Each structure stands twice: as C-alpha cells, then as structure tokens.
CSV table of C-alpha atoms and ligand atoms in Angstrom, one decimal:
chain,number,residue,atom,x,y,z
A,1,MET,CA,-15.3,-0.9,-21.0
A,2,ILE,CA,-13.4,-1.7,-17.8
A,3,ALA,CA,-10.5,0.5,-19.1
A,4,SER,CA,-12.6,3.7,-18.9
A,5,LYS,CA,-13.7,2.7,-15.3
A,6,ILE,CA,-10.3,2.1,-13.9
A,7,ASP,CA,-8.1,4.4,-15.9
A,8,GLY,CA,-5.9,6.5,-13.7
A,9,ARG,CA,-7.9,5.4,-10.6
A,10,LEU,CA,-6.9,4.2,-7.1
A,11,VAL,CA,-8.7,0.9,-6.8
A,12,MET,CA,-9.6,-0.6,-3.4
A,13,ALA,CA,-8.2,-4.2,-3.3
A,14,PRO,CA,-10.3,-7.2,-2.5
A,15,MET,CA,-9.8,-8.0,1.2
A,16,THR,CA,-11.5,-10.7,3.2
A,17,ARG,CA,-13.3,-9.0,6.1
A,18,GLY,CA,-11.8,-5.7,5.0
A,19,THR,CA,-13.9,-4.8,2.0
A,20,ASP,CA,-17.3,-5.6,3.5
A,21,LEU,CA,-20.2,-3.6,2.2
A,22,PRO,CA,-20.3,-0.9,5.0
A,23,PHE,CA,-16.6,-0.3,4.5
A,24,ARG,CA,-17.0,0.0,0.7
A,25,ARG,CA,-19.8,2.6,1.3
A,26,LEU,CA,-17.6,4.5,3.7
A,27,ILE,CA,-14.8,4.9,1.1
A,28,ALA,CA,-17.3,5.5,-1.7
A,29,GLU,CA,-18.4,8.5,0.4
A,30,ARG,CA,-14.7,9.5,0.3
A,31,ASN,CA,-14.2,9.4,-3.5
A,32,ALA,CA,-13.4,5.7,-4.0
A,33,GLU,CA,-14.7,4.8,-7.4
A,34,VAL,CA,-13.7,1.2,-7.9
A,35,CYS,CA,-13.8,-1.4,-5.2
A,36,VAL,CA,-13.5,-5.2,-5.2
A,37,GLY,CA,-15.5,-7.1,-2.5
A,38,GLU,CA,-14.3,-10.0,-0.3
A,39,MET,CA,-13.2,-13.2,-2.1
A,40,ALA,CA,-16.1,-15.6,-2.5
A,41,PHE,CA,-15.7,-19.3,-3.2
A,42,ALA,CA,-17.5,-20.2,-6.5
A,43,HIS,CA,-18.7,-23.6,-5.3
A,44,LYS,CA,-20.2,-22.1,-2.1
A,45,VAL,CA,-21.9,-19.4,-4.1
A,46,ASN,CA,-23.4,-22.1,-6.4
A,47,LYS,CA,-24.7,-24.1,-3.4
A,48,GLY,CA,-26.5,-21.0,-2.2
A,49,SER,CA,-24.5,-20.5,1.0
A,50,LYS,CA,-25.9,-17.5,2.7
A,51,ALA,CA,-22.6,-16.3,3.9
A,52,GLU,CA,-21.0,-16.5,0.5
A,53,LEU,CA,-24.0,-14.8,-1.3
A,54,ALA,CA,-23.7,-12.0,1.3
A,55,LEU,CA,-20.3,-11.2,-0.2
A,56,LEU,CA,-21.9,-10.5,-3.6
A,57,ARG,CA,-24.2,-7.8,-2.2
A,58,ARG,CA,-23.7,-4.3,-3.6
A,59,HIS,CA,-25.0,-0.9,-2.8
A,60,PRO,CA,-26.3,1.7,-5.3
A,61,ASP,CA,-23.8,4.2,-3.9
A,62,GLU,CA,-20.9,2.1,-5.3
A,63,LYS,CA,-19.8,3.3,-8.6
A,64,THR,CA,-17.9,0.3,-9.9
A,65,PHE,CA,-18.1,-2.9,-7.9
A,66,GLY,CA,-16.0,-6.0,-8.8
A,67,VAL,CA,-16.9,-9.4,-7.3
A,68,GLN,CA,-13.9,-11.6,-6.7
A,69,LEU,CA,-14.3,-15.4,-7.1
A,70,ALA,CA,-12.1,-18.3,-6.2
A,71,GLY,CA,-12.4,-21.6,-8.0
A,72,LYS,CA,-10.7,-23.8,-10.5
A,73,HIS,CA,-13.5,-25.3,-12.5
A,74,ALA,CA,-14.8,-23.4,-15.5
A,75,ASP,CA,-18.5,-24.5,-14.9
A,76,ALA,CA,-18.4,-23.5,-11.3
A,77,LEU,CA,-16.8,-20.2,-11.9
A,78,SER,CA,-19.1,-19.4,-14.8
A,79,GLU,CA,-22.2,-20.3,-12.8
A,80,ALA,CA,-21.0,-18.2,-9.8
A,81,ALA,CA,-20.2,-15.3,-12.2
A,82,ARG,CA,-23.8,-15.4,-13.5
A,83,ILE,CA,-25.2,-15.2,-10.0
A,84,ALA,CA,-22.9,-12.3,-9.1
A,85,VAL,CA,-23.9,-10.4,-12.3
A,86,ASP,CA,-27.6,-11.0,-11.5
A,87,ARG,CA,-26.8,-9.4,-8.1
A,88,GLY,CA,-25.2,-6.3,-9.6
A,89,ALA,CA,-21.5,-7.0,-10.1
A,90,ASP,CA,-19.9,-4.6,-12.7
A,91,TYR,CA,-17.1,-7.0,-13.3
A,92,ILE,CA,-15.8,-10.4,-12.1
A,93,ASP,CA,-12.2,-10.9,-10.9
A,94,ILE,CA,-10.7,-14.4,-10.5
A,95,ASN,CA,-8.4,-14.8,-7.5
A,96,LEU,CA,-5.0,-16.2,-8.6
A,97,GLY,CA,-3.1,-15.1,-5.5
A,98,CYS,CA,-4.7,-16.3,-2.3
A,99,PRO,CA,-2.0,-18.2,-0.4
A,100,ILE,CA,-4.2,-19.7,2.4
A,101,ASP,CA,-4.4,-23.4,2.6
A,102,GLU,CA,-8.1,-23.5,2.3
A,103,ALA,CA,-7.8,-22.2,-1.2
A,104,THR,CA,-4.5,-23.7,-2.5
A,105,ARG,CA,-5.3,-27.2,-1.2
A,106,ARG,CA,-8.2,-27.3,-3.5
A,107,GLY,CA,-6.1,-25.9,-6.4
A,108,PHE,CA,-7.6,-22.4,-6.2
A,109,GLY,CA,-6.0,-19.0,-5.7
A,110,ALA,CA,-2.2,-19.0,-5.9
A,111,ALA,CA,-2.2,-22.7,-6.9
A,112,LEU,CA,-3.3,-21.5,-10.3
A,113,LEU,CA,-0.1,-19.5,-10.8
A,114,GLN,CA,1.4,-22.8,-11.8
A,115,ARG,CA,-1.3,-23.6,-14.3
A,116,ALA,CA,-1.3,-20.9,-17.0
A,117,GLY,CA,-3.2,-23.1,-19.5
A,118,ARG,CA,-6.0,-23.6,-17.1
A,119,VAL,CA,-6.2,-19.9,-16.3
A,120,GLY,CA,-6.6,-19.2,-20.0
A,121,LYS,CA,-9.5,-21.7,-20.3
A,122,LEU,CA,-11.2,-20.4,-17.1
A,123,VAL,CA,-11.2,-16.8,-18.4
A,124,GLU,CA,-12.4,-17.9,-21.8
A,125,ALA,CA,-15.3,-19.9,-20.3
A,126,MET,CA,-16.3,-17.0,-18.0
A,127,THR,CA,-16.2,-14.4,-20.8
A,128,SER,CA,-18.7,-16.5,-22.7
A,129,ALA,CA,-20.9,-17.0,-19.7
A,130,VAL,CA,-21.4,-13.3,-18.7
A,131,ASP,CA,-21.5,-9.9,-20.4
A,132,VAL,CA,-19.4,-8.1,-17.9
A,133,PRO,CA,-15.6,-7.9,-18.1
A,134,ILE,CA,-13.5,-10.6,-16.5
A,135,THR,CA,-10.3,-9.7,-14.8
A,136,VAL,CA,-7.6,-11.7,-12.9
A,137,LYS,CA,-5.6,-10.7,-9.8
A,138,LEU,CA,-2.2,-12.5,-9.5
A,139,ARG,CA,1.0,-12.6,-7.6
A,140,LEU,CA,4.5,-12.9,-9.1
A,141,GLY,CA,4.4,-16.7,-8.8
A,142,TRP,CA,4.1,-19.6,-6.4
A,143,SER,CA,7.7,-19.0,-5.3
A,144,SER,CA,10.1,-16.1,-5.9
A,145,GLU,CA,12.6,-18.3,-7.7
A,146,LYS,CA,10.0,-19.2,-10.4
A,147,PRO,CA,8.0,-16.1,-11.4
A,148,THR,CA,5.1,-17.2,-13.6
A,149,PHE,CA,3.2,-13.9,-13.8
A,150,LEU,CA,4.1,-13.2,-17.4
A,151,LYS,CA,3.0,-16.6,-18.6
A,152,VAL,CA,-0.2,-16.6,-16.5
A,153,ALA,CA,-1.1,-13.0,-17.5
A,154,ARG,CA,-0.6,-13.7,-21.2
A,155,ALA,CA,-2.8,-16.8,-21.0
A,156,ALA,CA,-5.5,-14.7,-19.2
A,157,GLN,CA,-5.2,-12.0,-21.9
A,158,GLU,CA,-5.6,-14.6,-24.7
A,159,GLY,CA,-8.6,-16.1,-22.9
A,160,GLY,CA,-10.2,-12.6,-23.0
A,161,ALA,CA,-9.3,-11.0,-19.7
A,162,ALA,CA,-10.2,-7.3,-19.8
A,163,ALA,CA,-7.5,-6.3,-17.3
A,164,VAL,CA,-4.8,-7.9,-15.1
A,165,ALA,CA,-4.0,-6.9,-11.5
A,166,LEU,CA,-0.5,-7.8,-10.2
A,167,HIS,CA,0.5,-7.8,-6.5
A,168,GLY,CA,4.3,-7.7,-6.8
A,169,ARG,CA,5.1,-10.5,-4.4
A,170,SER,CA,5.2,-14.3,-4.7
A,171,ARG,CA,2.9,-16.6,-2.7
A,172,ALA,CA,5.9,-17.7,-0.6
A,173,GLN,CA,7.0,-14.1,0.2
A,174,ARG,CA,3.7,-13.1,1.9
A,175,TYR,CA,4.5,-9.6,3.2
A,176,ARG,CA,8.2,-10.1,4.1
A,177,ARG,CA,9.7,-8.2,1.2
A,178,PRO,CA,8.7,-5.0,-0.5
A,179,ALA,CA,6.4,-5.4,-3.5
A,180,ASP,CA,8.3,-5.5,-6.8
A,181,TRP,CA,7.0,-2.7,-9.0
A,182,SER,CA,9.6,-3.5,-11.8
A,183,ALA,CA,7.5,-6.6,-12.4
A,184,VAL,CA,4.4,-4.4,-12.8
A,185,LYS,CA,6.3,-2.3,-15.4
A,186,GLN,CA,7.4,-5.5,-17.2
A,187,LEU,CA,3.8,-6.6,-17.3
A,188,VAL,CA,2.7,-3.3,-18.8
A,189,GLU,CA,5.2,-3.7,-21.6
A,190,GLU,CA,4.1,-7.3,-22.2
A,191,LEU,CA,0.3,-6.9,-22.3
A,192,SER,CA,-2.1,-4.9,-24.4
A,193,VAL,CA,-4.9,-5.0,-21.8
A,194,PRO,CA,-4.8,-2.6,-18.8
A,195,VAL,CA,-2.6,-3.6,-15.9
A,196,ILE,CA,-3.4,-2.7,-12.3
A,197,GLY,CA,-0.3,-2.5,-10.0
A,198,ASN,CA,-0.6,-3.4,-6.4
A,199,GLY,CA,1.6,-3.5,-3.3
A,200,ASP,CA,2.8,-1.2,-0.5
A,201,ILE,CA,1.0,2.0,-1.5
A,202,LEU,CA,0.9,4.3,1.5
A,203,THR,CA,0.1,7.7,0.2
A,204,TRP,CA,-1.7,9.4,-2.7
A,205,ARG,CA,1.8,10.5,-3.9
A,206,ASP,CA,3.0,6.9,-4.0
A,207,ALA,CA,0.0,6.0,-6.1
A,208,LYS,CA,0.6,8.8,-8.6
A,209,ALA,CA,4.3,8.0,-8.7
A,210,ARG,CA,3.6,4.3,-9.5
A,211,LEU,CA,1.2,5.2,-12.2
A,212,GLU,CA,3.8,7.5,-13.8
A,213,GLU,CA,6.8,5.2,-13.3
A,214,THR,CA,5.2,2.0,-14.6
A,215,GLY,CA,2.6,3.2,-17.1
A,216,CYS,CA,0.1,1.0,-15.4
A,217,ALA,CA,-3.6,1.8,-16.0
A,218,ALA,CA,-4.5,1.9,-12.3
A,219,VAL,CA,-3.1,1.4,-8.8
A,220,MET,CA,-4.7,-0.9,-6.3
A,221,ILE,CA,-4.4,-0.3,-2.5
A,222,GLY,CA,-5.0,-2.8,0.2
A,223,ARG,CA,-3.9,-2.5,3.8
A,224,TRP,CA,-3.4,1.2,3.9
A,225,GLY,CA,-6.8,1.8,2.3
A,226,LEU,CA,-8.2,0.1,5.5
A,227,ALA,CA,-6.0,2.2,7.8
A,228,LYS,CA,-6.7,5.5,6.0
A,229,PRO,CA,-10.2,5.4,4.3
A,230,TRP,CA,-9.7,9.1,3.3
A,231,ILE,CA,-6.8,8.3,1.0
A,232,PHE,CA,-9.2,8.1,-2.0
A,233,ARG,CA,-10.1,11.7,-1.4
A,234,GLU,CA,-6.4,12.7,-1.1
A,235,PHE,CA,-5.8,10.9,-4.4
A,236,ALA,CA,-8.8,12.6,-6.1
A,237,GLU,CA,-7.9,16.1,-4.8
A,238,GLU,CA,-4.1,15.7,-4.9
A,239,ARG,CA,-3.6,17.0,-1.4
A,240,ASP,CA,-2.7,15.7,2.0
A,241,ILE,CA,-5.6,15.3,4.5
A,242,LEU,CA,-4.5,15.1,8.1
A,243,PRO,CA,-7.6,14.3,10.1
A,244,THR,CA,-7.9,15.2,13.7
A,245,PRO,CA,-8.6,12.4,16.2
A,246,GLU,CA,-12.2,13.7,16.3
A,247,GLU,CA,-12.5,13.4,12.5
A,248,ARG,CA,-11.1,9.9,12.6
A,249,LEU,CA,-13.6,9.0,15.3
A,250,ALA,CA,-16.4,10.4,13.1
A,251,MET,CA,-15.3,8.0,10.4
A,252,LEU,CA,-15.4,5.1,12.7
A,253,LYS,CA,-18.9,6.1,13.9
A,254,ARG,CA,-20.0,6.4,10.3
A,255,TYR,CA,-18.7,2.9,9.6
A,256,VAL,CA,-20.6,1.6,12.6
A,257,GLU,CA,-23.8,3.4,11.4
A,258,LEU,CA,-23.4,1.8,7.9
A,259,CYS,CA,-22.9,-1.6,9.6
A,260,PHE,CA,-26.1,-1.2,11.5
A,261,GLU,CA,-27.9,-0.4,8.3
A,262,LEU,CA,-26.8,-3.8,6.9
A,263,HIS,CA,-26.7,-6.0,9.9
A,264,GLY,CA,-29.5,-4.5,12.0
A,265,ASP,CA,-29.0,-3.2,15.6
A,266,ASP,CA,-30.6,-6.1,17.4
A,267,GLU,CA,-28.3,-8.3,19.6
A,268,ARG,CA,-27.3,-10.5,16.6
A,269,GLY,CA,-26.5,-7.5,14.4
A,270,ARG,CA,-24.5,-5.8,17.2
A,271,GLU,CA,-22.5,-9.0,17.7
A,272,ARG,CA,-21.6,-8.9,14.0
A,273,VAL,CA,-20.8,-5.3,14.0
A,274,ARG,CA,-18.5,-5.8,17.0
A,275,ARG,CA,-16.6,-8.4,15.1
A,276,PHE,CA,-16.1,-6.1,12.1
A,277,VAL,CA,-15.0,-3.2,14.4
A,278,VAL,CA,-12.4,-5.4,16.0
A,279,PHE,CA,-11.1,-6.4,12.6
A,280,HIS,CA,-11.0,-2.8,11.1
A,281,GLN,CA,-9.6,-1.3,14.3
A,282,ASP,CA,-6.5,-3.4,13.8
A,283,PHE,CA,-5.8,-1.5,10.6
A,284,PHE,CA,-7.4,1.8,11.5
A,285,ARG,CA,-5.1,2.2,14.6
A,286,ARG,CA,-2.0,2.1,12.5
A,287,TYR,CA,-2.4,5.6,11.1
A,288,ARG,CA,-0.4,8.3,12.8
A,289,HIS,CA,1.1,11.5,11.5
A,290,GLY,CA,4.5,10.7,10.0
A,291,ALA,CA,3.7,6.9,9.6
A,292,GLY,CA,5.8,5.0,7.1
A,293,LEU,CA,5.8,1.5,5.7
A,294,GLU,CA,6.5,0.1,9.1
A,295,ALA,CA,3.0,1.0,10.2
A,296,VAL,CA,1.6,-1.9,8.1
A,297,ASN,CA,4.6,-4.2,8.2
A,298,SER,CA,5.5,-4.0,11.8
A,299,ASP,CA,3.5,-4.8,14.9
A,300,ASP,CA,5.5,-2.5,17.1
A,301,PRO,CA,3.6,0.7,17.5
A,302,ARG,CA,6.8,2.6,18.3
A,303,GLU,CA,7.7,2.3,14.6
A,304,TRP,CA,4.4,3.7,13.4
A,305,GLY,CA,5.2,7.4,13.4
A,306,GLU,CA,4.6,10.2,15.9
A,307,ASP,CA,3.2,9.5,19.3
A,308,PRO,CA,-0.6,10.1,19.8
A,309,ARG,CA,-1.2,13.7,20.9
A,310,ASP,CA,-4.1,13.2,23.2
A,311,GLU,CA,-6.3,10.7,25.1
A,312,LEU,CA,-8.7,10.1,22.2
A,313,GLU,CA,-5.9,9.6,19.6
A,314,SER,CA,-4.1,7.2,22.0
A,315,TRP,CA,-7.4,5.2,22.2
A,316,LEU,CA,-7.8,5.2,18.5
A,317,CYS,CA,-4.3,3.9,18.1
A,318,ARG,CA,-5.0,0.8,20.1
A,319,ALA,CA,-6.3,-2.6,19.2
A,320,ASP,CA,-5.6,-4.5,22.4
A,321,GLN,CA,-8.7,-6.1,24.0
A,322,PRO,CA,-9.6,-3.5,26.7
A,323,ALA,CA,-9.3,-0.7,24.2
A,324,VAL,CA,-11.4,-2.3,21.5
A,325,GLU,CA,-14.0,-3.5,24.0
A,326,ALA,CA,-14.3,0.0,25.4
A,327,LEU,CA,-14.6,1.3,21.8
A,328,CYS,CA,-17.4,-1.2,21.1
A,329,ARG,CA,-19.3,-0.4,24.3
A,330,TRP,CA,-19.3,3.2,23.2
A,331,LEU,CA,-19.8,3.0,19.5
A,332,VAL,CA,-21.8,-0.3,19.1
A,333,ASP,CA,-23.7,-0.6,22.5
A,334,GLY,CA,-24.3,3.1,22.9
A,335,GLU,CA,-22.8,3.4,26.4
A,336,ASP,CA,-21.2,6.6,27.6
A,337,PRO,CA,-17.5,6.7,26.6
A,338,VAL,CA,-15.2,5.4,29.3
A,339,PRO,CA,-11.6,5.4,28.1
A,340,PRO,CA,-9.8,2.1,28.5
A,341,PRO,CA,-7.2,1.5,31.2
A,342,PRO,CA,-3.6,2.2,30.2
A,343,GLU,CA,-2.1,-0.2,27.8
A,344,GLU,CA,0.1,-3.0,29.0
A,345,PRO,CA,3.5,-2.7,27.3
A,346,ASP,CA,3.5,-6.1,25.6
A,347,ALA,CA,-0.2,-6.5,25.2
A,348,PRO,CA,-1.0,-5.2,21.7
A,349,ARG,CA,-2.5,-7.9,19.5
A,350,ALA,CA,-0.8,-8.4,16.2
A,351,VAL,CA,-2.7,-8.5,12.9
A,352,LYS,CA,-2.0,-11.9,11.3
A,353,LEU,CA,-1.1,-10.4,8.0
A,354,ALA,CA,1.1,-13.2,7.0
A,355,ALA,CA,-1.8,-15.5,6.4
A,356,LEU,CA,-3.6,-13.3,4.0
A,357,GLY,CA,-4.0,-12.3,0.3
B,1,FMN,C1,-6.7,-8.8,5.6
B,1,FMN,C2,-6.4,-9.1,4.2
B,1,FMN,C3,-7.3,-9.7,3.4
B,1,FMN,C4,-7.1,-10.0,2.0
B,1,FMN,N1,-8.0,-10.6,1.2
B,1,FMN,C5,-7.8,-10.8,-0.1
B,1,FMN,C6,-8.8,-11.3,-0.9
B,1,FMN,O1,-9.9,-11.7,-0.5
B,1,FMN,N2,-8.5,-11.5,-2.3
B,1,FMN,C7,-7.3,-11.0,-2.8
B,1,FMN,O2,-7.1,-11.1,-4.0
B,1,FMN,N3,-6.3,-10.5,-2.0
B,1,FMN,C8,-6.6,-10.3,-0.7
B,1,FMN,N4,-5.6,-9.7,0.1
B,1,FMN,C9,-4.4,-9.1,-0.6
B,1,FMN,C10,-4.7,-7.7,-1.0
B,1,FMN,O3,-5.8,-7.6,-1.9
B,1,FMN,C11,-3.4,-7.0,-1.6
B,1,FMN,O4,-3.1,-7.7,-2.8
B,1,FMN,C12,-2.2,-7.0,-0.7
B,1,FMN,O5,-2.6,-6.7,0.7
B,1,FMN,C13,-1.1,-6.1,-1.2
B,1,FMN,O6,-1.6,-4.7,-1.2
B,1,FMN,P1,-1.1,-3.7,0.0
B,1,FMN,O7,0.4,-3.8,0.0
B,1,FMN,O8,-1.6,-2.4,-0.5
B,1,FMN,O9,-1.8,-4.2,1.2
B,1,FMN,C14,-5.9,-9.5,1.4
B,1,FMN,C15,-4.9,-8.9,2.3
B,1,FMN,C16,-5.2,-8.7,3.6
B,1,FMN,C17,-4.2,-7.9,4.4
C-alpha cells in the first residue's frame, strides 16, 4: 500500500522544526503529496508530552502523512505508533539516522545502525501493533569505514518494513561529503521493498535523474525543500519555476498565515510564529537564481548564485538578526514594512546544519 503512495514521488524529508504542520500545508498547496513530520521521541509521546503530541498532528489537506518516531524499545515504539495512528498517521517511520547526542546517547537514531538484529525486532513488533505501513530511514552507517546499511535494511525488510529510506551519508560524515547515491542503487538491487533515496537533491531535474539512475521508488528532499517550497510543483509539472521576489514573499506570508491558524495570533502564538519564521528564513534565504549545492553547504552568501536584483530580494536573502526582526515586525506583528539596515559584512548567522539529521 505504501508503494502506490510513494511511487515516483518527491517525498518531503522529516526535519525537526522544518516540517512543522504549517510548512507541510504550504508545500501540500504546491503539489507535495508525501511528507514526514518532525521526529518525535516515542517515550515522550507515551508520557503524553504536549510538545511531542503536537508533532503528530496532521491536517486533512495532507495527502500522505508519515510520523517519524525515535526509540529503541519495541513496546514504547509500538505504543507511540498506536497513538500516532489514532491521530491520523498514514504510516510510521523509525528514525535510524539521527546523529544528535540526545538520541544516540539513549541508543536511538543512528545508534541503531550498529544493531541490525534489534532493528528487525522493532519493525516486527510495530507491524503487529498497527495496521499502517512501517518504514525506516537510515544513513550508510555509524562511520564511513563501516557501512551497515545493507545489513540493517535487510533486517528491517525481514521484520516487515514496507519501504526503506536511505540518506547516503554516515553519521560521522554529517554534511561534509556529497551523498553517495551508488549506495542507494546498491540497496535497490538488494531489497524487494521500495527504496527511497535521499541526499543533496537541489532541482526537480536532479530528482528525476536519481529516480532513473538508481531505480529507486521515490526520492526524498530535505534542505532544499525548505529553501524552495515550490520544488514539488516543478517536479510535478516538469518545468522550472523562477519566482519573483514578490512571489517568494507571498509564500512566506502564506506560511505565516498557516502558522497563525495553528498557533493563534495572540502574543503567545506570535512568539511561536516568530521562532518558526527565524528558522525557516535561514533556509528560505538560500534560494537565488543560479544557486548550486553551495547554497545549502556553505554559509558564505557569495557562493549562493546570482546577486539579489532589488531591495526586496536582498531582504529575503538575509537571515541576520536585523533583517529577520524587520521581517517579523512586518509579517508577524503587522507593522508597515521598514527594510532592515544594510547588512554587516561578517554578520550573517550560520545554520547549524552539522548538528542535524
Ligand atoms: C534542520 C534539519 C532537521 C532534520 N531533522 C531530521 C529528523 O527529524 N529526522 C530525520 O530522519 N532526519 C532529519 N534531518 C535529515 C533530513 O531528513 C535529510 O535526511 C538530510 O537533510 C539529507 O537530505 P538533503 O540533502 O536533501 O537535505 C534533518 C536535517 C536538517 C537539516
């Protein structure tokens, strides 16, 4: 059943803070058909943590919504999966790639890349606990020297996993090297269940080429999906879309509107919305005409493609404090737009990509 939902699709990757509900709605309005939410810790879901349960929320506009869980105990993951399914998840993904200490210290996320036997058992328990498909998302291995993805993916398949997503980097590599798509191809040859390839997709053409080259069932996009929410439409319609700064601004405004629907526009709601705008702007600013891989891998805007063409575009290409504060005063607090002061040459704030996913 998962196969027909993901086949040939561009899937939005699970991203902590990135795939919040308003953002998923924004991309659903732009042809995204399959999205995975932010990783939720199974034990916190089971304890009824409000913040964790909020990560399971779905909207009827979402066509296919996957909930990603992190954990290492079959009972905890199964219980959390039941809660997620009650709240509308179409499938459950187990996180086997998260490199952050909070997860690996407890034996979750990437730590499970060293425990294929356990992965098989977890998937088996979860497939018996719920009626929706169980998938796993993994990296190449704990370190590049010892890739374990084949072993872990085989164990997951034997346990009953309906699909396997592979981010072609090890935990230790973080984002320093390009993703290894030959590993995705290898996995496709190895497994009978659908494989979802992930890593460094920047354009709809990249996505189509990776589908073709590797024979994978679907391609998953992370960082560049946040920077370019219209990429799902480009993929669906097989054409380049080059939005004007006004059109990009309209997308940001729509995101804020969707945030208000969820968080409310009282002082508390606005505070939350501001925090999400700050996060998303760090990715959104990276899009420029002619942008290449450097736009996500480098923090030097001079490497991000063509220079902004007007004042609005310059503003949208910034995530330093004065620029984002001015954006929030305008879009969140409803003040008249007052463009930020000129950027200080060494002020831009870097996205701490190294710590994530
Ligand atoms: C801000 C951020 C948050 C992430 N959060 C998660 C997460 O919650 N679960 C997960 O499996 N991967 C997470 N990842 C990893 C992405 O899902 C994806 O595998 C990775 O970014 C590679 O894809 P890309 O090259 O298209 O960005 C995160 C990555 C980033 C940059």
